[in-house]
Coordinates of C-alpha atoms in Angstrom, one line a residue:
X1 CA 0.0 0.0 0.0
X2 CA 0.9 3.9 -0.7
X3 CA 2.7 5.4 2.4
X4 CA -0.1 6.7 4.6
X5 CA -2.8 4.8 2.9
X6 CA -5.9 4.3 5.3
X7 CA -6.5 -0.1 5.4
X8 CA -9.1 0.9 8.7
X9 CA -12.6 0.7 8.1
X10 CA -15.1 0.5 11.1
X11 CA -17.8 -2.0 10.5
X12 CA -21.2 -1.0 9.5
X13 CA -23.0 -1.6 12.7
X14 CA -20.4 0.6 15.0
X15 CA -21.2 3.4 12.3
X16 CA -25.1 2.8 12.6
X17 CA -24.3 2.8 16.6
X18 CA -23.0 6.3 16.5
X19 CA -25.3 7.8 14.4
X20 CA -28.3 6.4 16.6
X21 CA -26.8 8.1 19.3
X22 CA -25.7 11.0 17.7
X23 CA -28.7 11.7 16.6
X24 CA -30.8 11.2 20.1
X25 CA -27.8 13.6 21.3
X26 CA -29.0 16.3 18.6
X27 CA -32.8 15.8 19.1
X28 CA -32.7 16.4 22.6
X29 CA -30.0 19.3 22.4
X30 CA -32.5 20.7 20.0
X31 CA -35.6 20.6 21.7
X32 CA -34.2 21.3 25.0
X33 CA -31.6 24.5 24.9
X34 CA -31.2 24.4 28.6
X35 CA -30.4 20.8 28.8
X36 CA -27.1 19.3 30.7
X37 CA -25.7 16.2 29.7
X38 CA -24.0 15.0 32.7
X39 CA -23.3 11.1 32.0
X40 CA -22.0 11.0 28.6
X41 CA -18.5 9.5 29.1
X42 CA -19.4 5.9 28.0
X43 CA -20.6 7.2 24.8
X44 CA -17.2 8.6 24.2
X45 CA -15.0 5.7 25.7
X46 CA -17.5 2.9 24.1
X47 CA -15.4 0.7 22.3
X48 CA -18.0 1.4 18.7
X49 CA -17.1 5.2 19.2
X50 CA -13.8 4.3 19.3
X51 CA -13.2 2.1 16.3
X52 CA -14.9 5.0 14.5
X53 CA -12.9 7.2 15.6
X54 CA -9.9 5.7 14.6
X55 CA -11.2 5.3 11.1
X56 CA -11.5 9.0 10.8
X57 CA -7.7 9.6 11.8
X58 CA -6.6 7.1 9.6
X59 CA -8.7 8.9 6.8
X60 CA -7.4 12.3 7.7
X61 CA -4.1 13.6 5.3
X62 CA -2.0 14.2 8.4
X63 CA -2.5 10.3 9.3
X64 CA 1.4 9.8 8.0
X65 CA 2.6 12.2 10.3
X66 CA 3.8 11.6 13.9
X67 CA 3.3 13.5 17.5
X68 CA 6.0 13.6 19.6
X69 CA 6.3 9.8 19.9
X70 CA 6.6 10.0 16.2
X71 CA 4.2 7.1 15.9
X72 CA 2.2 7.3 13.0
X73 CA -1.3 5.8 11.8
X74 CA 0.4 3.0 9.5
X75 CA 2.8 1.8 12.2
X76 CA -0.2 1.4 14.8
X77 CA -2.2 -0.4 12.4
X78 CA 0.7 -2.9 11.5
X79 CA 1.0 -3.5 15.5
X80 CA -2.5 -4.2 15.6
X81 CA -5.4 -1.7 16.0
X82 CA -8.1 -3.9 18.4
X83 CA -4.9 -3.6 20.9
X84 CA -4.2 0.1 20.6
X85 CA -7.6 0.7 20.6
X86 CA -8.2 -1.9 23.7
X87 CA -5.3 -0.3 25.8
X88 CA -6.5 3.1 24.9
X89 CA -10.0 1.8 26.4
X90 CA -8.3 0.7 29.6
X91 CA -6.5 4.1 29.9
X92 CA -9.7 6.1 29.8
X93 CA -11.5 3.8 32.2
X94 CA -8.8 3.6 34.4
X95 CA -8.2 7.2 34.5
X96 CA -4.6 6.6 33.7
X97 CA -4.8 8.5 30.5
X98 CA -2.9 12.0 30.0
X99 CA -2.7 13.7 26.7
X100 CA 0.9 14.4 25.4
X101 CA 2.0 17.9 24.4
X102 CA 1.7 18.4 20.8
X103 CA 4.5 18.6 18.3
X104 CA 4.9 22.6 16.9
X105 CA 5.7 23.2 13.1
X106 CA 5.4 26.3 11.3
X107 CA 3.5 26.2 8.2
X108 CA 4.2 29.3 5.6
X109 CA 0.9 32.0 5.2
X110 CA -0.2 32.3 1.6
X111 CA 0.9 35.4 -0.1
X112 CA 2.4 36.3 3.0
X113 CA 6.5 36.0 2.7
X114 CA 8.4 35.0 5.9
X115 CA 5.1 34.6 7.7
X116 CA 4.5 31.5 9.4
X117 CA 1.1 30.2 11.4
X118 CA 1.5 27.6 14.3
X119 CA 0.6 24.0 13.5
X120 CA 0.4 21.7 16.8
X121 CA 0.4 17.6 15.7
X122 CA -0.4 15.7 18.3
X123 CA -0.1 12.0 18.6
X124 CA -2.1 9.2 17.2
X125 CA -3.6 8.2 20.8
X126 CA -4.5 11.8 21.6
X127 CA -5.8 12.0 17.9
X128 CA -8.5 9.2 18.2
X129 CA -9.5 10.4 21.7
X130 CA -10.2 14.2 20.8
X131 CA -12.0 12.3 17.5
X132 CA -14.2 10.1 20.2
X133 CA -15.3 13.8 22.2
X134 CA -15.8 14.9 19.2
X135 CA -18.3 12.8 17.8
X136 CA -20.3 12.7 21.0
X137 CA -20.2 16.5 21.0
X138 CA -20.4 18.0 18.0
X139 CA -24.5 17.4 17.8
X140 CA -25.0 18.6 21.2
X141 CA -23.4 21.8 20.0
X142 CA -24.6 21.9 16.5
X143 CA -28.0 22.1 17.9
X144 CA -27.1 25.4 19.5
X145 CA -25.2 26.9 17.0
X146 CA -26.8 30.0 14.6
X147 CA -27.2 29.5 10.8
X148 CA -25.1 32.4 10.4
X149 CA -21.9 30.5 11.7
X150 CA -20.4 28.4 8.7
X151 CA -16.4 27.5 10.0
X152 CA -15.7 24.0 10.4
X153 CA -19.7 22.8 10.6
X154 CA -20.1 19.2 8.9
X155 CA -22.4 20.6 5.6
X156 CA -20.7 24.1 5.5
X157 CA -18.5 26.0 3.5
X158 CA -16.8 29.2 2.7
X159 CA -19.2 29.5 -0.4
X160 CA -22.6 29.0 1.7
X161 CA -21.5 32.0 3.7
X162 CA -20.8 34.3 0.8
X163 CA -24.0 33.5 -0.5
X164 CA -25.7 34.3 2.8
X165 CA -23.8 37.9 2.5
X166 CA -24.7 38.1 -1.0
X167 CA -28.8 37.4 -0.2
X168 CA -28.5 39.9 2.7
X169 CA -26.8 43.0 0.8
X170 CA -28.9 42.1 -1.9
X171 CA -30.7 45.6 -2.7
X172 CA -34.5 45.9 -2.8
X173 CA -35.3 48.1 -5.8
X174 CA -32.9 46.6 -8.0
X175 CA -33.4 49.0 -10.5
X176 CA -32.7 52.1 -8.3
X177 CA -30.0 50.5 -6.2
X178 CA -29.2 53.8 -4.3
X179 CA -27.4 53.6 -1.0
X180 CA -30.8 53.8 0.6
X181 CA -31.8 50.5 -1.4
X182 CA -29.3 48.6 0.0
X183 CA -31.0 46.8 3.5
X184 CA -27.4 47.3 5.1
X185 CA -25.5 50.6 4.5
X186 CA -22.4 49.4 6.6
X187 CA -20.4 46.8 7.4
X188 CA -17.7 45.9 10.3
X189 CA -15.1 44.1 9.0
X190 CA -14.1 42.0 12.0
X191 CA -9.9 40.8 12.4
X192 CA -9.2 39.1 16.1
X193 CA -5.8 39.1 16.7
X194 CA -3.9 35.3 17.0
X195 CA -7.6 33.6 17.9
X196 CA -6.5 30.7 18.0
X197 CA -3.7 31.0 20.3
X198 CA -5.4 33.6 22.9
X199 CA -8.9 32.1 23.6
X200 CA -9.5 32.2 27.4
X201 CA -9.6 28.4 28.7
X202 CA -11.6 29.7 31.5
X203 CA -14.1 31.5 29.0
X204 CA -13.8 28.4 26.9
X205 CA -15.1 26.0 29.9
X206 CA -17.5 28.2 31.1
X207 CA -19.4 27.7 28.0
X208 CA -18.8 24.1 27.7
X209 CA -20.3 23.0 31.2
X210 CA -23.7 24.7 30.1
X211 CA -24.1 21.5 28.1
X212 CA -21.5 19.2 29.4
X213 CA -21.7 18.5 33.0
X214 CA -19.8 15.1 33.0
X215 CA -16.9 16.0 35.2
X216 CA -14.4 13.4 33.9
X217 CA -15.2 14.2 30.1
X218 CA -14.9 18.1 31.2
X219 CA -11.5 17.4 32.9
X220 CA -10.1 15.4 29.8
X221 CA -11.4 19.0 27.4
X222 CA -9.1 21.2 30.2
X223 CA -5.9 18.6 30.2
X224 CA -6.1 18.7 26.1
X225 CA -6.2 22.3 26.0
X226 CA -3.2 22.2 29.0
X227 CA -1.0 19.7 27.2
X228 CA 1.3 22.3 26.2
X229 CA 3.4 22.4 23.0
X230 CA 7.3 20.7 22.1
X231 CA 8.9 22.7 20.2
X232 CA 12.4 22.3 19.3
X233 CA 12.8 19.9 22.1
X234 CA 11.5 22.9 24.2
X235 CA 8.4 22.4 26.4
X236 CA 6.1 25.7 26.8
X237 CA 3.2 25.8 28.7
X238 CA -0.7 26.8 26.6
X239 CA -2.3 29.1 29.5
X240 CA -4.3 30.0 26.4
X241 CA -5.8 29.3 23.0
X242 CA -6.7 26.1 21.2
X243 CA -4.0 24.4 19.0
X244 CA -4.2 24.5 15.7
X245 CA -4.1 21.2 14.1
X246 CA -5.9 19.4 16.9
X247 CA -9.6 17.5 15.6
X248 CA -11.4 19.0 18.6
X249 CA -9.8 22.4 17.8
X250 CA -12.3 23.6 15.3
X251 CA -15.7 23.3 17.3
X252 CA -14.0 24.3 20.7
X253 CA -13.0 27.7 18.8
X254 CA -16.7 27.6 17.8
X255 CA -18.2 27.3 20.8
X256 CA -16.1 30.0 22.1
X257 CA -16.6 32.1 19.5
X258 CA -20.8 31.5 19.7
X259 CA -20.5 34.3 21.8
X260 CA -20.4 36.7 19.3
X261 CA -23.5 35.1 17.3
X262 CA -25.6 35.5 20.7
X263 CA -25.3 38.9 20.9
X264 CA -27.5 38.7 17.6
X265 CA -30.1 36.3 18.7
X266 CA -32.8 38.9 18.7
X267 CA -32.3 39.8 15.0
X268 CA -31.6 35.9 14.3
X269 CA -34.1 34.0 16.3
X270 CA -37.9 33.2 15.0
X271 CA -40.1 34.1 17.6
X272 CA -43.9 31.7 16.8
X273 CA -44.6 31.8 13.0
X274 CA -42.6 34.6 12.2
X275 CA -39.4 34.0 10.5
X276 CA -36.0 35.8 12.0
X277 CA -36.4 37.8 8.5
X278 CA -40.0 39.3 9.0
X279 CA -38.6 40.0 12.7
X280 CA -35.7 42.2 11.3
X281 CA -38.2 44.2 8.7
X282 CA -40.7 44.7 11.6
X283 CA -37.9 46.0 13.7
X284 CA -36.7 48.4 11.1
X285 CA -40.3 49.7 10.6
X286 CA -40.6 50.7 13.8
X287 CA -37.2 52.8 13.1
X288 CA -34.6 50.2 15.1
X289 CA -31.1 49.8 13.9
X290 CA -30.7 46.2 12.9
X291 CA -27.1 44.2 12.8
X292 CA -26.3 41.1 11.7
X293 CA -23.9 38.5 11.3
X294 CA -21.5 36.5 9.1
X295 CA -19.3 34.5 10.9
X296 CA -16.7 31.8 9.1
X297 CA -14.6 30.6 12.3
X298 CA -12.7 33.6 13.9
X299 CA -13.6 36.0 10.5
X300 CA -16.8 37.6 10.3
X301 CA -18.7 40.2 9.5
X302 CA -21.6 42.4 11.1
X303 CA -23.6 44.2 8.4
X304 CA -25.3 47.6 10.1
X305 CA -28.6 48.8 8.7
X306 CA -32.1 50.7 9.4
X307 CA -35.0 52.0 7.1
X308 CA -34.7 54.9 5.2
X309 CA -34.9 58.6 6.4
X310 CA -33.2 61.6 6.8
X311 CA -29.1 61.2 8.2
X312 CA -29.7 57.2 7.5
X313 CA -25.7 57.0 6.1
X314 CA -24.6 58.8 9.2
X315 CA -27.0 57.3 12.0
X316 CA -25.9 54.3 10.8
X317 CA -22.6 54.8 10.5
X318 CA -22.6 56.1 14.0
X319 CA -24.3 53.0 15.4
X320 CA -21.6 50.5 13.7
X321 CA -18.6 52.7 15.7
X322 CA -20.7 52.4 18.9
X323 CA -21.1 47.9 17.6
X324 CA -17.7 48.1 16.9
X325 CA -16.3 49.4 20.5
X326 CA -19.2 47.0 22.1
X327 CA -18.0 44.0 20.4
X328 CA -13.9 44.1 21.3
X329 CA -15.8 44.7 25.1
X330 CA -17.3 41.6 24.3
X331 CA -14.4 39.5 23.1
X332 CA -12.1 40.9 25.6
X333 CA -14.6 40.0 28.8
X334 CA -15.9 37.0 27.7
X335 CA -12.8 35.2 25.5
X336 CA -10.0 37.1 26.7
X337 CA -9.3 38.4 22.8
X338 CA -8.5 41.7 21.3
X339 CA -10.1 42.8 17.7
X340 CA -7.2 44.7 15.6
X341 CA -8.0 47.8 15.9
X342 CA -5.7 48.6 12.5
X343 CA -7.8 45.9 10.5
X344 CA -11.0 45.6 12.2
X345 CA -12.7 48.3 9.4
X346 CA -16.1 49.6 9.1
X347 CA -17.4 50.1 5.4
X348 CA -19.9 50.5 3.1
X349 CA -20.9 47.9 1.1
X350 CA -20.7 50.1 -2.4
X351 CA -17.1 49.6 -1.4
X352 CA -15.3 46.4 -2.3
X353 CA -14.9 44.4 0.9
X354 CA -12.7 41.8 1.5
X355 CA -13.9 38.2 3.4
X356 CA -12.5 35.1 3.1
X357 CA -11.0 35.5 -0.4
X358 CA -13.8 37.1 -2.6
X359 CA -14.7 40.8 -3.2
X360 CA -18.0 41.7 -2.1
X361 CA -19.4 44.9 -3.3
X362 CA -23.0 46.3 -4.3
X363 CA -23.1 48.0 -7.7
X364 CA -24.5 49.5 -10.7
X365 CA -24.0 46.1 -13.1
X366 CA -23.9 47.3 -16.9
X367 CA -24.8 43.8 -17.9
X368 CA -28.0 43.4 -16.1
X369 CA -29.1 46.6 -16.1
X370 CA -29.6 46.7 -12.1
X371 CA -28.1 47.2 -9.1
X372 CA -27.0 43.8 -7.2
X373 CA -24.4 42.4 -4.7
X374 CA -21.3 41.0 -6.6
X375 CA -18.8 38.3 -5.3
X376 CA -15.6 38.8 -7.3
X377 CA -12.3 37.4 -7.7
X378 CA -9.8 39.9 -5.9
X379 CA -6.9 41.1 -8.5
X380 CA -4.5 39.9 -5.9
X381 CA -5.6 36.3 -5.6
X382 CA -5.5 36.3 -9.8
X383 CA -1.5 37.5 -9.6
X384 CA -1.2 35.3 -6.7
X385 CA -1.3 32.0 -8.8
X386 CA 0.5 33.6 -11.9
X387 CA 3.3 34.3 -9.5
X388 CA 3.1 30.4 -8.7
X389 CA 2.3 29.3 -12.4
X390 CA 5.6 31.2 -13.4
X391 CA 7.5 29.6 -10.1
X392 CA 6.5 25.7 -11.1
X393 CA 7.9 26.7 -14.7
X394 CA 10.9 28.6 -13.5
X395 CA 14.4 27.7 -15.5
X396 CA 16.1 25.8 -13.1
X397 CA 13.1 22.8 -13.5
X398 CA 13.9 22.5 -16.8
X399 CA 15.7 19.6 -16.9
X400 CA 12.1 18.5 -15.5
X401 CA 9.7 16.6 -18.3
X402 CA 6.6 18.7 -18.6
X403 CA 4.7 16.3 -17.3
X404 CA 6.0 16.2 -13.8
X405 CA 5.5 20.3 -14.3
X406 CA 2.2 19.9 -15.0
X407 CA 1.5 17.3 -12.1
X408 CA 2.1 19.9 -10.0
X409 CA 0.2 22.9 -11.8
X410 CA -3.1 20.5 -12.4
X411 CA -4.3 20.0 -8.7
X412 CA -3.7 23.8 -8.2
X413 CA -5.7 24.9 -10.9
X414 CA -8.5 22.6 -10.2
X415 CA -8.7 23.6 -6.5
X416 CA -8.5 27.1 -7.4
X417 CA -11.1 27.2 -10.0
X418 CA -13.4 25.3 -8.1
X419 CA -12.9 27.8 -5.4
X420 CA -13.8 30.7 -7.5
X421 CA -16.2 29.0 -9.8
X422 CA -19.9 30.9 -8.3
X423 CA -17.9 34.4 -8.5
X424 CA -19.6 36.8 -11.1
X425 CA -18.0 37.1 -14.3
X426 CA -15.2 33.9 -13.4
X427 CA -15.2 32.9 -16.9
X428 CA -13.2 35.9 -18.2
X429 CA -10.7 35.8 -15.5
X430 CA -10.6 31.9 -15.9
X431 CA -9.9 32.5 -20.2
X432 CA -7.3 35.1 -19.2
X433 CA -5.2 32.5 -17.0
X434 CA -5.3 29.4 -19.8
X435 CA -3.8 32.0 -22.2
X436 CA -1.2 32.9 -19.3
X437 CA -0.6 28.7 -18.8
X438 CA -0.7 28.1 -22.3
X439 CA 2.3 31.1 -23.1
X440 CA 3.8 30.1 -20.0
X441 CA 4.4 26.5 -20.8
X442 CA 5.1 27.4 -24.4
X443 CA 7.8 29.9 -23.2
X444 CA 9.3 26.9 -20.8
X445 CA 9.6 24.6 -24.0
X446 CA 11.8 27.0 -25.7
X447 CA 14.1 27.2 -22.6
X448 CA 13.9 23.5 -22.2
X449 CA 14.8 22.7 -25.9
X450 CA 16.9 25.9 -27.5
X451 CA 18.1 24.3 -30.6
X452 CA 13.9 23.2 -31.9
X453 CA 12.0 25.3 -34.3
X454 CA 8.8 26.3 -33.1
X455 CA 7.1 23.9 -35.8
X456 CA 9.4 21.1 -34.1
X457 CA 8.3 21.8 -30.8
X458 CA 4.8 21.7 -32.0
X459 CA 5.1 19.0 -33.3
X460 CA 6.4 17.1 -30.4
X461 CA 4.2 18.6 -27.3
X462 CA 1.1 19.8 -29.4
X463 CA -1.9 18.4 -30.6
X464 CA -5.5 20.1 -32.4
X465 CA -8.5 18.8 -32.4
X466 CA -9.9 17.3 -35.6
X467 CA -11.1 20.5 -37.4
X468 CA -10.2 23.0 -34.4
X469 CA -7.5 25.5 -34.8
X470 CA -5.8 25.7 -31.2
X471 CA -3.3 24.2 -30.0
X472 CA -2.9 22.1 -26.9
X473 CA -0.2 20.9 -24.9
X474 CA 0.6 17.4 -23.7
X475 CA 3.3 15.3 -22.3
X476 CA 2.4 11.2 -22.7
X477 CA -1.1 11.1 -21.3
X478 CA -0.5 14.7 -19.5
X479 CA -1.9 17.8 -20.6
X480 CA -2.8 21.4 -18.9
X481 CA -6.3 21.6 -16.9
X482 CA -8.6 24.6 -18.3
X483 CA -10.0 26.2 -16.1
X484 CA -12.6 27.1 -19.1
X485 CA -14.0 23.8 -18.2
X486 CA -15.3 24.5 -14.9
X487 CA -18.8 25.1 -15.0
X488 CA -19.9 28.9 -13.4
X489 CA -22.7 29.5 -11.7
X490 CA -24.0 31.3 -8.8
X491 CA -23.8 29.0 -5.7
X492 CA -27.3 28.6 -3.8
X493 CA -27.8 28.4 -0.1
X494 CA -30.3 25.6 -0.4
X495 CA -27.4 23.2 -1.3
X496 CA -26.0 23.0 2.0
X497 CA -26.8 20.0 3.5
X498 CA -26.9 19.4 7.2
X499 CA -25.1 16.5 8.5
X500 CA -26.8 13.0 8.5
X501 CA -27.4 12.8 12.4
X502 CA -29.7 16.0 11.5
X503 CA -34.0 14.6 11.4
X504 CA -35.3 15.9 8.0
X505 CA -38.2 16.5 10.2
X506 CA -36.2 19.5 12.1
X507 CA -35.6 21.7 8.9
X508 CA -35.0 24.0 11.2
X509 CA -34.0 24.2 14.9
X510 CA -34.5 26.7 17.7
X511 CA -31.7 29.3 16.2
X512 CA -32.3 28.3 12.4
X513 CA -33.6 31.2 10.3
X514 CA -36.1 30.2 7.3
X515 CA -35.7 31.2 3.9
X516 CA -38.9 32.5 1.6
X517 CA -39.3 30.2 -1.3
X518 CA -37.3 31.6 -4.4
X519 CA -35.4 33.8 -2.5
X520 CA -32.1 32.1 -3.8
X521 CA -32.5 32.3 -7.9
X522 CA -35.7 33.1 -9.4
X523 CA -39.3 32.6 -7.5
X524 CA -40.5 35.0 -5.3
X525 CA -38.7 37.9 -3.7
X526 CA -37.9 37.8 -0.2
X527 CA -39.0 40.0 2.2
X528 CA -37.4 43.7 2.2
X529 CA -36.0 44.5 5.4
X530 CA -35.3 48.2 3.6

């Protein structure tokens, strides 16, 4: 087998276990908000929970890589994974158990030179355990959890959240589209400085034994987050924060982090028959100042808005300084973290605003002939991965065959135009960068073979279509992925999908906010909160 190549598969029936009680855990969560689950900690040590756990770390892409015994998935597997996972049992039961600090890399930022973010690894035991916990509590939590939040939540994604913004600063009279059209005239960019590493344990806890009572599962959260980090054979101490890298990491920085949707709950919570959206237009009627969410783990955004009238840009404007100032009181009380102050900006949506990779601005758009909310590719992100076309084609890889070049450039280009594929007008900047791959690799070939004609080279790497008149590269069975191929289209929320220990029956629970039919695409038009 491939190095790293996952042989584990729980059986059907500890799979079918799990969801059983994951989704008891997530019915009663949801109809009970107040509810404490305080024996829980023979669902997480239950040998079924286990087993599936341990599938999912053998799954994960960081399964070939070892903690800081430097024991990775493969070699417990060849010793024998009904003993690991046995002895691990034991442990737990025992009380013997104690998670080991996690092994510190640095991993560089994208576009971001000599900048590095933290990556804790921790070992293969502590791995499956944090997966166990995890399993058990990830429906308890998801049940409390707003619609607005849409970080590391099983059935979400960085585009459901842009198309959340996008239906929200989606103006009314279309055809207008004036500032006053727009149901949000600002927005608070919101940056939290090193989240990750400066979330208050104490905060952290405070909100976990709401739900979680169980005192030894409780315990086990605190030691993981108190494991501390190896670094260079140097042991520091985590007084703070959440490791990144950990399983368990993601929804503990969400739970933390819900604070900052519950400060919303009023604008985001139905109230009877009334959806959260006829709530916000009532509230605005009566001349309130609404805000809003959009949270993607520790990014967000809180769009500001009330009805029309006289000073509207400036009231509003006034209230999302006074939001602004109220929410680092917030973070800083409740989380121990500090927004920065540099990047944390407040805007207007006319203006392009940056959030989790796209350009969101409302405008004047020629081709429809109306005013609309436009996700775009930023400029930056297109010379980004020009910059790393030209560096995979560079003249010291030329002794390279093309096709290794081009297994390298192929999985970027797909990821990247997937990425990007529900932006408005992504085919023309898709078109612009297969003419840049195609001059690019065409400009490689000549440095690669100096003494061939250009009809010789042709010859060798090119090939037409019967009847067609461009040419297209190939190495063997190897050729360039076009990002021309990539379907566009505008991404709809109703394709998010909620995770399968989720009834159909509860479309919605106590936080969910309801969408008007055809309000993504076509239909009917939601109701204006303008």
């Amino acid at each position: 087998m491939p190095q790293g190549k996952a042989t584990y598969v729980a059986s059907e029936s500890d799979l079918a276990w799990l969801l059983s009680k994951q989704r008891a855990l997530h019915a009663r969560s949801a109809e009970n908000p107040g509810y404490t689950y305080r024996k829980i900690w023979g669902l997480v040590t239950d040998p079924a929970n286990l087993r599936a756990a341990f599938q999912r770390v053998a799954r994960n892409r960081g399964s070939r890589t070892g903690g800081v015994d430097r024991m990775t998935v493969r070699q417990v597997m060849a010793k024998g994974v009904d003993t690991f996972l046995s002895g691990l049992r034991s442990e737990l039961r025992a009380g013997t158990y104690g998670p080991s600090p996690v092994r510190r890399v640095l991993i560089p930022k994208a576009g971001q030179p000599r900048a590095f973010r933290p990556l804790g690894i921790p070992t293969v035991k502590d791995r499956v355990v944090q997966a166990a916990i995890k399993n058990i509590l990830e429906p308890i939590f998801e049940a409390d959890f707003y619609p607005i939040s849409h970080g590391f939540r099983p059935g979400r994604s960085v585009h459901g959240a842009m198309a959340h913004l996008r239906r929200w600063l989606e103006p009314w009279r279309a055809k207008k589209g004036g500032v006053s059209d727009i149901p949000y005239q600002w927005v608070i960019e919101g940056d939290i400085k090193g989240c990750f590493d400066n979330i208050s344990h104490h905060g952290l806890m405070r909100r976990i034994r709401v739900r979680i009572g169980d005192i030894k599962l409780t315990r086990l959260i605190l030691a993981f987050l108190k494991s501390g980090v190896l670094s260079k054979e140097q042991f520091f101490r985590t007084e703070s924060g959440t490791p990144q890298g950990g399983i368990l990491s993601p929804l503990l920085a969400n739970i933390a982090l819900s604070v900052l949707d519950e400060r919303y709950s009023k604008y985001l919570r139905p109230k009877g028959n009334e959806t959260a959206e006829i709530i916000r237009f009532r509230m605005k009627r009566r001349g309130e100042i609404v805000k809003v969410p959009i949270r993607y783990a520790d990014d967000f955004l809180i769009l500001v808005g009330a009805k029309a009238g006289p000073d509207l840009t400036a009231r509003v404007q006034q209230a999302a300084i006074e939001e602004k100032a109220a929410i680092a009181n917030l973070l800083r009380e409740e989380m121990g973290l500090e927004l920065a102050e540099m990047k944390t900006l407040i805007s207007q949506p006319t203006s392009a605003i940056r959030f989790l990779g796209h350009s969101v601005r409302t405008r004047y758009v020629k081709e429809l002939g109306a005013t609309t909310c436009v996700l775009s590719i930023p400029k930056q992100k297109s010379q980004e991965l020009r910059r790393t076309i030209k560096k995979i084609f560079r003249r010291a890889a030329v002794r390279d065959t093309l096709a290794s070049r081009l297994e390298l450039l192929n999985p970027i280009l797909r990821g990247w135009g997937y990425f990007y594929r529900h932006t408005w007008m992504a085919r023309r900047v898709f078109d612009k960068l297969d003419y840049y791959v195609w001059w690019t690799i065409l400009r490689w070939l000549r440095k690669k073979h100096p003494s061939l004609g250009s009809k010789d080279l042709f010859n060798r790497y090119c090939w037409r279509k019967p009847g067609g008149r461009a040419f297209y590269f190939r190495d063997g069975g190897t050729i360039p992925f076009e990002l021309k191929r990539i379907q566009q289209r505008s991404y709809r929320m109703g394709w998010m999908k909620p995770p399968a220990y989720v009834s159909m029956s509860m479309e919605s629970p106590v936080h969910n906010e309801r969408c008007t039919p055809g309000s993504e695409g076509g239909g009917r038009r939601r109701v204006s909160e303008s």
